[in-house]
Amino acid sequence: MSSSNSLSVAVLPGDGIGAEVMGPCLEVIDAVTSRVGDISLSFKEVPAGAACYRDHGEALPKETLEEVRNADAILLAAMGMPDIRYPDGTEIAPQLDIRFELDLYAGVRPVRSIPGVPGPLSDPRAQALDFVLIRESTEGLFASHGKGTIEDNRIARDTMEITREVSEKLFDFSFNLARKRKAAGHEGRLTCVDKANVFTSFAFFRSIFDERAAENNDLIADYAYVDAMALNLVRNPWVYDVAVTENMFGDILSDLGAALIGGMGMAPSADVGDEHAVFQPCHGSAPDIVGSGKANPTAMFLSAGMMLEWLADKHDRPAYGKAGALLTAAVDKAFAAGNLLPFELGGESGTTDVTNAVIAAVDQVCDEMDLG
Ligand code: ATP
């Protein structure tokens, strides 16, 4: 990691639409950081992903992992291609390996509506959603990634793993986020999403949640079974503040969350550990639209905004926080104008249209935010 004033970012465009949204994202970062000033970021692009595996026999080369470990933050677009697979038939997913390698246990998935972006629900409250799903990202059912077994072509097994160590850190992180949000006017509530009525592993998960809730009694702690949560996220998603869950459940529910705010191209995320963090849109490589110019880069932009804010907190550099806020506000401004509608939402705004609109909005928002 950098010891000088400059902070380093490892850039992993990956596969499919990854490179199509990463280039514009770097342009948007440049637009906001040059307006705010007092920011010095260096970017280094490194290879990883399905094409890297196909061409070099390695999905996550040692040198890439080293760069990623040494960087102050990691910006990742999308990885995996359905037609490039490991011999056991599973897809190439070095983004999962990075989460395991760097102990990025907290997958932060904000579900925030952007004014002007239509969602699938007609209730007006669904146009102003603002909650966060936290997906544990290093264990749960994904602990079995690469370790599943098939016996005699007759029975297959993948094993769920929940550890006390990671669960305690996950819940502490989640309560802290709920506390931070409470200070900003949210309810201050953390919902534990599990299946504690059926599985020992989830009963254990919930018992640790209860222990940590007792230590955080300035906040509200409650529970939801994952099936009921799926129902409620469609029926009344506006009641949630922060929800925390296991890896597999979080994988599924965060796609539901993305749908609530318009689609995969609108949903940012961060995978955060004690030392490192990866910032990546929730979507995959979207092979069905590669090369069409239809990829929506918004989720990538918003993930970069989260990166700037995380760097600000971690290194106590308020300018980075201002840049992150500016980036998010520029995205909101671009969509609020009402004439920007990405293809995935039924419109005709392509990658370049969205990028240009956001960059144009940076100047307008700068004046409003009194940034010069
Ligand atoms: P992964 O398993 O790697 O997360 P996935 O199988 O969930 O990937 P995605 O690649 O996220 O699939 O794509 C799901 C659908 O959403 C596809 O139809 C794809 O075209 C669409 N999609 C995903 N990302 C975007 C985007 N940024 N812009 C437009 N459409 C997108």
PDB file of C-alpha atoms in Angstrom, residues 141 144-152 154-160:
ATOM      1  CA  LEU A 141     -22.464 -21.990   1.181  1.00  0.00           C
ATOM      2  CA  SER A 144     -17.709 -24.971  -0.672  1.00  0.00           C
ATOM      3  CA  HIS A 145     -16.627 -23.214  -3.874  1.00  0.00           C
ATOM      4  CA  GLY A 146     -14.153 -25.559  -5.575  1.00  0.00           C
ATOM      5  CA  LYS A 147     -14.662 -28.228  -2.874  1.00  0.00           C
ATOM      6  CA  GLY A 148     -18.001 -29.772  -3.805  1.00  0.00           C
ATOM      7  CA  THR A 149     -18.063 -33.530  -4.338  1.00  0.00           C
ATOM      8  CA  ILE A 150     -19.947 -35.976  -6.501  1.00  0.00           C
ATOM      9  CA  GLU A 151     -19.986 -39.620  -5.375  1.00  0.00           C
ATOM     10  CA  ASP A 152     -20.412 -42.342  -7.979  1.00  0.00           C
ATOM     11  CA  ARG A 154     -25.118 -40.509  -7.720  1.00  0.00           C
ATOM     12  CA  ILE A 155     -24.962 -37.817  -5.041  1.00  0.00           C
ATOM     13  CA  ALA A 156     -23.471 -34.335  -4.938  1.00  0.00           C
ATOM     14  CA  ARG A 157     -22.593 -32.340  -1.839  1.00  0.00           C
ATOM     15  CA  ASP A 158     -21.656 -28.734  -1.068  1.00  0.00           C
ATOM     16  CA  THR A 159     -21.214 -27.817   2.579  1.00  0.00           C
ATOM     17  CA  MET A 160     -22.287 -24.632   4.362  1.00  0.00           C
TER      18      MET A 160
END
